[in-house]
mmCIF file of C-alpha atoms in Angstrom:
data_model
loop_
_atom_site.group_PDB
_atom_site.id
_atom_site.type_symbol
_atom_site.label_atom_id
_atom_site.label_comp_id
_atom_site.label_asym_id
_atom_site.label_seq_id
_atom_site.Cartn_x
_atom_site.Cartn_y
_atom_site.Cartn_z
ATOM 1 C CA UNK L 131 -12.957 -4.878 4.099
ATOM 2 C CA UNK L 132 -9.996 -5.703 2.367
ATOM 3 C CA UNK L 133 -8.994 -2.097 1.795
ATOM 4 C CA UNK L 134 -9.586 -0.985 5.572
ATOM 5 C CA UNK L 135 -7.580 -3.492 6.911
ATOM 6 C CA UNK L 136 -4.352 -2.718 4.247
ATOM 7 C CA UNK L 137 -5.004 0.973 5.211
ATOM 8 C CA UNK L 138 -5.163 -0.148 9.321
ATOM 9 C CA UNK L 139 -1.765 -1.928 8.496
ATOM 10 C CA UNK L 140 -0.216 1.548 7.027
ATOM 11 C CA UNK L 141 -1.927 3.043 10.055
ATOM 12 C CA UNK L 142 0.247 1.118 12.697
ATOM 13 C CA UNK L 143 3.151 1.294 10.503
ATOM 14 C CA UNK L 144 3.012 4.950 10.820
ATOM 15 C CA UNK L 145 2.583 4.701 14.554
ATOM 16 C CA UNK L 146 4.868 2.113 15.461
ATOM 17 C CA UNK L 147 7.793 4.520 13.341
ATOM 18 C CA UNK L 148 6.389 7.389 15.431
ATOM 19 C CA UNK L 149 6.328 5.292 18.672
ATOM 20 C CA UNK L 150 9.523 3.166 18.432
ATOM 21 C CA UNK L 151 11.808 5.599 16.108
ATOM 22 C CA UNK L 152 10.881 8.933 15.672
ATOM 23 C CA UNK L 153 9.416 9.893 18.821
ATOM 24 C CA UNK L 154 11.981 7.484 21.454
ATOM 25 C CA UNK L 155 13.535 9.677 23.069
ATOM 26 C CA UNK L 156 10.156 11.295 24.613
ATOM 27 C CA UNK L 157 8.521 10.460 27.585
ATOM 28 C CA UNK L 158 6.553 7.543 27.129
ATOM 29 C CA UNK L 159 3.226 9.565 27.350
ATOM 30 C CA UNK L 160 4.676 12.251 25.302
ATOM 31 C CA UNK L 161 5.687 9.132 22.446
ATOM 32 C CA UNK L 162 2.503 7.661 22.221
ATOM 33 C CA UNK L 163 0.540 11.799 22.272
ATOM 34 C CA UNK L 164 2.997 12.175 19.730
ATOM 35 C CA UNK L 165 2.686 8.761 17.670
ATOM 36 C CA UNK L 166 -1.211 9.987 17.549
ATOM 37 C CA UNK L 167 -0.506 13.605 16.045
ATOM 38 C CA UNK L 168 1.796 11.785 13.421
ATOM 39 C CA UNK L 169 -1.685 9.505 12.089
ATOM 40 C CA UNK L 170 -3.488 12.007 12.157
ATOM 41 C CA UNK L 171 -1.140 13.998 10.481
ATOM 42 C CA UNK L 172 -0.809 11.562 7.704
ATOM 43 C CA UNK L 173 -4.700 10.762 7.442
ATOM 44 C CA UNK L 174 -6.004 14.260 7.870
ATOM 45 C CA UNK L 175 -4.726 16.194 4.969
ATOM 46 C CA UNK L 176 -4.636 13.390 2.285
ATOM 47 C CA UNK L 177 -8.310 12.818 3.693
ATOM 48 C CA UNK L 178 -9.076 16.574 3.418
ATOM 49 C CA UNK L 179 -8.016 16.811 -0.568
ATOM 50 C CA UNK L 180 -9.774 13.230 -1.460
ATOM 51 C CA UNK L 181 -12.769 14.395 0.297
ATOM 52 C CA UNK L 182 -13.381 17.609 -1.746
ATOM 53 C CA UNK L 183 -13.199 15.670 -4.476
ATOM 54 C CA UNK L 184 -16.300 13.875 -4.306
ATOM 55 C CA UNK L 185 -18.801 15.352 -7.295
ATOM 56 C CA UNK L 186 -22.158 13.259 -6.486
ATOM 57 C CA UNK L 187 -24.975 14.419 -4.714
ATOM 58 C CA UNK L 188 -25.622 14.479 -0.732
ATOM 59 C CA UNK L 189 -28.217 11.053 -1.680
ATOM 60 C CA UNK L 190 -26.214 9.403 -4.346
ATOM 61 C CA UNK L 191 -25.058 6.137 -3.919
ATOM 62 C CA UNK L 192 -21.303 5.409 -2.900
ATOM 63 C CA UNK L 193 -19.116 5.432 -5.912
ATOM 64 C CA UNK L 194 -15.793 3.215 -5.712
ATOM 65 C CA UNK L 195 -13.408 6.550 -5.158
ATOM 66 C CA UNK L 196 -15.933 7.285 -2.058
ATOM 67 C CA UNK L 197 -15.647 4.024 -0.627
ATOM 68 C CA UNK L 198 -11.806 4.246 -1.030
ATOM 69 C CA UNK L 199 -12.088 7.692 0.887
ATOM 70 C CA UNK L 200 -13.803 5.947 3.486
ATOM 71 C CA UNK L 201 -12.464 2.972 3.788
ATOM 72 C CA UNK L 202 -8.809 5.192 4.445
ATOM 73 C CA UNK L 203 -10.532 7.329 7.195
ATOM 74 C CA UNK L 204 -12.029 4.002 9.084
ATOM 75 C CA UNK L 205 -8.938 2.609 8.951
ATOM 76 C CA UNK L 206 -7.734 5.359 10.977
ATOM 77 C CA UNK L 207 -10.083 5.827 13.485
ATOM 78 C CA UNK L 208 -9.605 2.101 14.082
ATOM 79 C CA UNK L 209 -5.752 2.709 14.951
ATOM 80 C CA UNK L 210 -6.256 5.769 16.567
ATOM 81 C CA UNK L 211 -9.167 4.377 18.976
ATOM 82 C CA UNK L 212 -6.450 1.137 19.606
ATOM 83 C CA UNK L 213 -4.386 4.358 20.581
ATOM 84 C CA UNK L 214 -6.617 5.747 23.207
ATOM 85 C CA UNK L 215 -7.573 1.906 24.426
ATOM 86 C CA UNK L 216 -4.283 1.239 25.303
ATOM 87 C CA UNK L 217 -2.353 4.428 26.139
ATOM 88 C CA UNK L 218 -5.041 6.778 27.758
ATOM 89 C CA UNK L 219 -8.195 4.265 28.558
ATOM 90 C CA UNK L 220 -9.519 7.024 30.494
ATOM 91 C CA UNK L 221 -9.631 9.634 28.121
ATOM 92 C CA UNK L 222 -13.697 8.761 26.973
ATOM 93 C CA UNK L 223 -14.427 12.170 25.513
ATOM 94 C CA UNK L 224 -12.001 10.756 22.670
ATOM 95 C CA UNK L 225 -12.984 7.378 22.729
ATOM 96 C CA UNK L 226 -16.510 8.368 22.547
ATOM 97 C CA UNK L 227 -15.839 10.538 19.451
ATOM 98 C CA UNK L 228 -14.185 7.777 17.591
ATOM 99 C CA UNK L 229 -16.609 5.342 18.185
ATOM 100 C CA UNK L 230 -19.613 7.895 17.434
ATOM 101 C CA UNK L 231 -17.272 8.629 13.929
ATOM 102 C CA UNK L 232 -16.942 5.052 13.102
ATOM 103 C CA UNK L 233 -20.354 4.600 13.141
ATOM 104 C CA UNK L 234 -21.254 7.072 10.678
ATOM 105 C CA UNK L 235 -18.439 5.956 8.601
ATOM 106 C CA UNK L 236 -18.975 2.295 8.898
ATOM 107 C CA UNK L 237 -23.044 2.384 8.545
ATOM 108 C CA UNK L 238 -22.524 4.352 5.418
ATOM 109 C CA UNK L 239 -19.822 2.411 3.520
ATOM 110 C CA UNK L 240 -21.331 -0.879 4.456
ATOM 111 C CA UNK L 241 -25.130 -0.571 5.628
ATOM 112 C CA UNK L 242 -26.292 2.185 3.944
ATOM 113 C CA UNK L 243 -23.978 2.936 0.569
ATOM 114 C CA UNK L 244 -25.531 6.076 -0.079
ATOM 115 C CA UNK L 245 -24.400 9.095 1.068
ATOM 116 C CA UNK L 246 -21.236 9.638 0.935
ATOM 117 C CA UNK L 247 -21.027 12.813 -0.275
ATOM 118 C CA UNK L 248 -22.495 14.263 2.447
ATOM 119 C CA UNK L 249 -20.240 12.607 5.107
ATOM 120 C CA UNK L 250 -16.885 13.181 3.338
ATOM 121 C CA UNK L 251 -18.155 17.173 3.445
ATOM 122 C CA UNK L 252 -18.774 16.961 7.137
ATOM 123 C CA UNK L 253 -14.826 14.890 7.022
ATOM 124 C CA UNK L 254 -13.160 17.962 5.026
ATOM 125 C CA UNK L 255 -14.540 20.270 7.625
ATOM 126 C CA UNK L 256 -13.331 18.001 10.149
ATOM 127 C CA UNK L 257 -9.735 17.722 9.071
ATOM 128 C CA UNK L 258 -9.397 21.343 7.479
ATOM 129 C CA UNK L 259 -8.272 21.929 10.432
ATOM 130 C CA UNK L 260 -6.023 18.826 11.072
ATOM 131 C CA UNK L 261 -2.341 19.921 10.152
ATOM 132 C CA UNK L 262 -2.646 23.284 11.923
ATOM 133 C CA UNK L 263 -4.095 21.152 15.608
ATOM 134 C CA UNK L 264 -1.401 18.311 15.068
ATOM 135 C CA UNK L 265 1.806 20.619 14.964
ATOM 136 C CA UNK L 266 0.509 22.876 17.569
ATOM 137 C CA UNK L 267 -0.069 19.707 19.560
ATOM 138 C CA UNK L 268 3.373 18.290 19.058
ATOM 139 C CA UNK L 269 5.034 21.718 20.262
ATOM 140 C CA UNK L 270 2.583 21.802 23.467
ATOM 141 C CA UNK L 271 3.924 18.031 23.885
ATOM 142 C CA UNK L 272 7.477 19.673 24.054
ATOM 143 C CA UNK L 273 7.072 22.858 25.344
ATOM 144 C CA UNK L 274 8.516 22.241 28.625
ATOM 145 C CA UNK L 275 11.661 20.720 26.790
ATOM 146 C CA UNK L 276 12.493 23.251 23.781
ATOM 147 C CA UNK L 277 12.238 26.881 23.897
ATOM 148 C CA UNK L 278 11.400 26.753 19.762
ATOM 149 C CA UNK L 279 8.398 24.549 20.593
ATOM 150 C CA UNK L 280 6.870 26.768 23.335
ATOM 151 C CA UNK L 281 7.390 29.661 20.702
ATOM 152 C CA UNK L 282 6.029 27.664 18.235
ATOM 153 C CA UNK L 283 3.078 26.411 20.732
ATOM 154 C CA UNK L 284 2.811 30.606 21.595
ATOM 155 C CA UNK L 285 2.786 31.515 18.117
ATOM 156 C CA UNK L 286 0.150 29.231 16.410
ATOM 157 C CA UNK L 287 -2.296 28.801 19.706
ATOM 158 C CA UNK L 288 -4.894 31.970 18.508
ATOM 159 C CA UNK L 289 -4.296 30.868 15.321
ATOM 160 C CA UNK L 290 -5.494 27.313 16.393
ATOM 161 C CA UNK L 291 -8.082 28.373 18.168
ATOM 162 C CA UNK L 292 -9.369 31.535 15.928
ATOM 163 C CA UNK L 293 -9.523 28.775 12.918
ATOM 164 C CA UNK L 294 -11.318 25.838 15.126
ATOM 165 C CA UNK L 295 -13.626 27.796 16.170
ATOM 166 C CA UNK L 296 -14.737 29.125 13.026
ATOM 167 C CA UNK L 297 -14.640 26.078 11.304
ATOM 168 C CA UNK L 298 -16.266 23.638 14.640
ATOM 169 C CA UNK L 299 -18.525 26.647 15.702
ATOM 170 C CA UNK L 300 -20.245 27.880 12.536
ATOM 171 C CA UNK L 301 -18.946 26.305 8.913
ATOM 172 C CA UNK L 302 -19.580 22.559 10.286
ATOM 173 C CA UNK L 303 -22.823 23.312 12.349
ATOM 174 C CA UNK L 304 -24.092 25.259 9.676
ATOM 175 C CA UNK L 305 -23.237 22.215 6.805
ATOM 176 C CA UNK L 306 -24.715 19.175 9.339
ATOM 177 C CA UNK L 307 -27.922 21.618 9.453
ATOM 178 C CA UNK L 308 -27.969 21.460 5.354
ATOM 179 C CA UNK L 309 -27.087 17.686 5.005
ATOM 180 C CA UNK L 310 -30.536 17.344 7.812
ATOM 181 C CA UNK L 311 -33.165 19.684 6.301
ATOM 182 C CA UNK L 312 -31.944 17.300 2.881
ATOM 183 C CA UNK L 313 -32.274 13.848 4.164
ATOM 184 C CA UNK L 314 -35.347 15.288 6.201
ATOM 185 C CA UNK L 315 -36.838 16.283 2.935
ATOM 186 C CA UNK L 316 -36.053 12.716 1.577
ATOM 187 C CA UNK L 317 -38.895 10.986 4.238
ATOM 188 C CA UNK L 318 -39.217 7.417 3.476
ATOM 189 C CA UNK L 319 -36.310 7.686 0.657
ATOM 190 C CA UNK L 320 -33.460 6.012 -0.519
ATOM 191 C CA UNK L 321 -31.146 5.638 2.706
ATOM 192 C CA UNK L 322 -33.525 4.970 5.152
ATOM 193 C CA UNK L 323 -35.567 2.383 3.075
ATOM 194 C CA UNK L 324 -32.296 0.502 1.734
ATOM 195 C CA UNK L 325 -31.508 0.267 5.387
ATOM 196 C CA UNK L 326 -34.636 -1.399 6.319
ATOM 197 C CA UNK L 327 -34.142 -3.559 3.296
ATOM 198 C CA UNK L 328 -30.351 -4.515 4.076
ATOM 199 C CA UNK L 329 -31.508 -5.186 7.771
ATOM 200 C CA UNK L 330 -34.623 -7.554 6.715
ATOM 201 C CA UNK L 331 -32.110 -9.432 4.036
ATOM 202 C CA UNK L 332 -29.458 -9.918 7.088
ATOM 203 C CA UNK L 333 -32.481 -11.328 9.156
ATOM 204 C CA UNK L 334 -33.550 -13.481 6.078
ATOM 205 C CA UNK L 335 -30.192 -15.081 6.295
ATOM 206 C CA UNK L 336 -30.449 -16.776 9.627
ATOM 207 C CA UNK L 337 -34.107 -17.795 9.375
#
């Protein structure tokens, strides 16, 4: 827990330079879209390269460098769901997908710690995508203020959505598929049995 909450600190650190420096002479909405792309920006591509380097197999237990990896990506899905709590309550569709993410994340570093592997694949496919969505974002945020942002916006929004759509549509569909006929295969095996057994010593504790 230690490691998420130094990597949470980083997190806001990033944001508050975004929100209070970088970004203040935006609208407020516009600082805080803006203070969102700039995590994301920093989490997403440093996630992306520590992700792919993950050698065990889809069952394997968690090694130390896993845990690191996601301990770093919890961290900011914590920061960015404080984000969304504050700034844009409304916006469930986003709050619902950070929550459902910090479940798998959470269950697997701490509950389950097995499996890694096959989550950090399903996170590079996630944020493969990550630097391309956060700049276009940022020049939609400003396209009604700079002409080089709405040509920027222009430029990369097939690319954008050519790309995501690939990668969302198919790649990651087709790799969740894989990681289920696995586990499926597994029955009774190591995840789902050191789950039971983590649950029953948790119970043991208060009785």
């Amino acid at each position: 827990m230690e490691a998420v909450a130094a990597f949470t600190l980083w997190f806001i650190s990033i944001y508050s330079i975004g929100y209070l420096i970088a970004f203040k002479n935006w609208s407020k909405n516009q600082r805080g879209e803006a203070s969102s792309c700039l995590i994301s920006l920093a989490h997403g591509t440093p996630a992306l390269i520590l992700s792919i380097q993950s050698q065990s197999q889809f069952a394997s237990p968690n090694t130390p460098f896993e845990n690191l990896v996601l301990d770093h990506s919890i961290a900011y899905f914590i920061t960015d769901l404080l984000h969304y709590a504050v700034l844009t309550p409304t916006d469930a569709l986003f709050i619902l997908h950070h929550l459902a993410t910090l479940y798998v994340l959470a269950t697997c570093r701490f509950a389950f710690a097995h499996g890694a592997a096959a989550v950090l694949g399903v996170l590079a496919l996630a944020e493969v995508t990550s630097a391309c969505q956060n700049v276009w974002s940022l020049a939609r945020c400003r396209r009604r203020d700079s002409a080089r942002a709405a040509a920027v916006a222009e430029y990369l929004s097939p690319l954008f959505y050519g790309f995501y759509s690939v990668v969302r549509g198919i790649v990651g569909p087709l790799y969740v598929y894989r990681i289920g006929v696995l586990f499926a295969g597994l029955g009774s095996g190591v995840i789902p049995s050191r789950s039971r057994r983590v649950i029953k010593e948790d119970l043991n504790k208060f009785n």
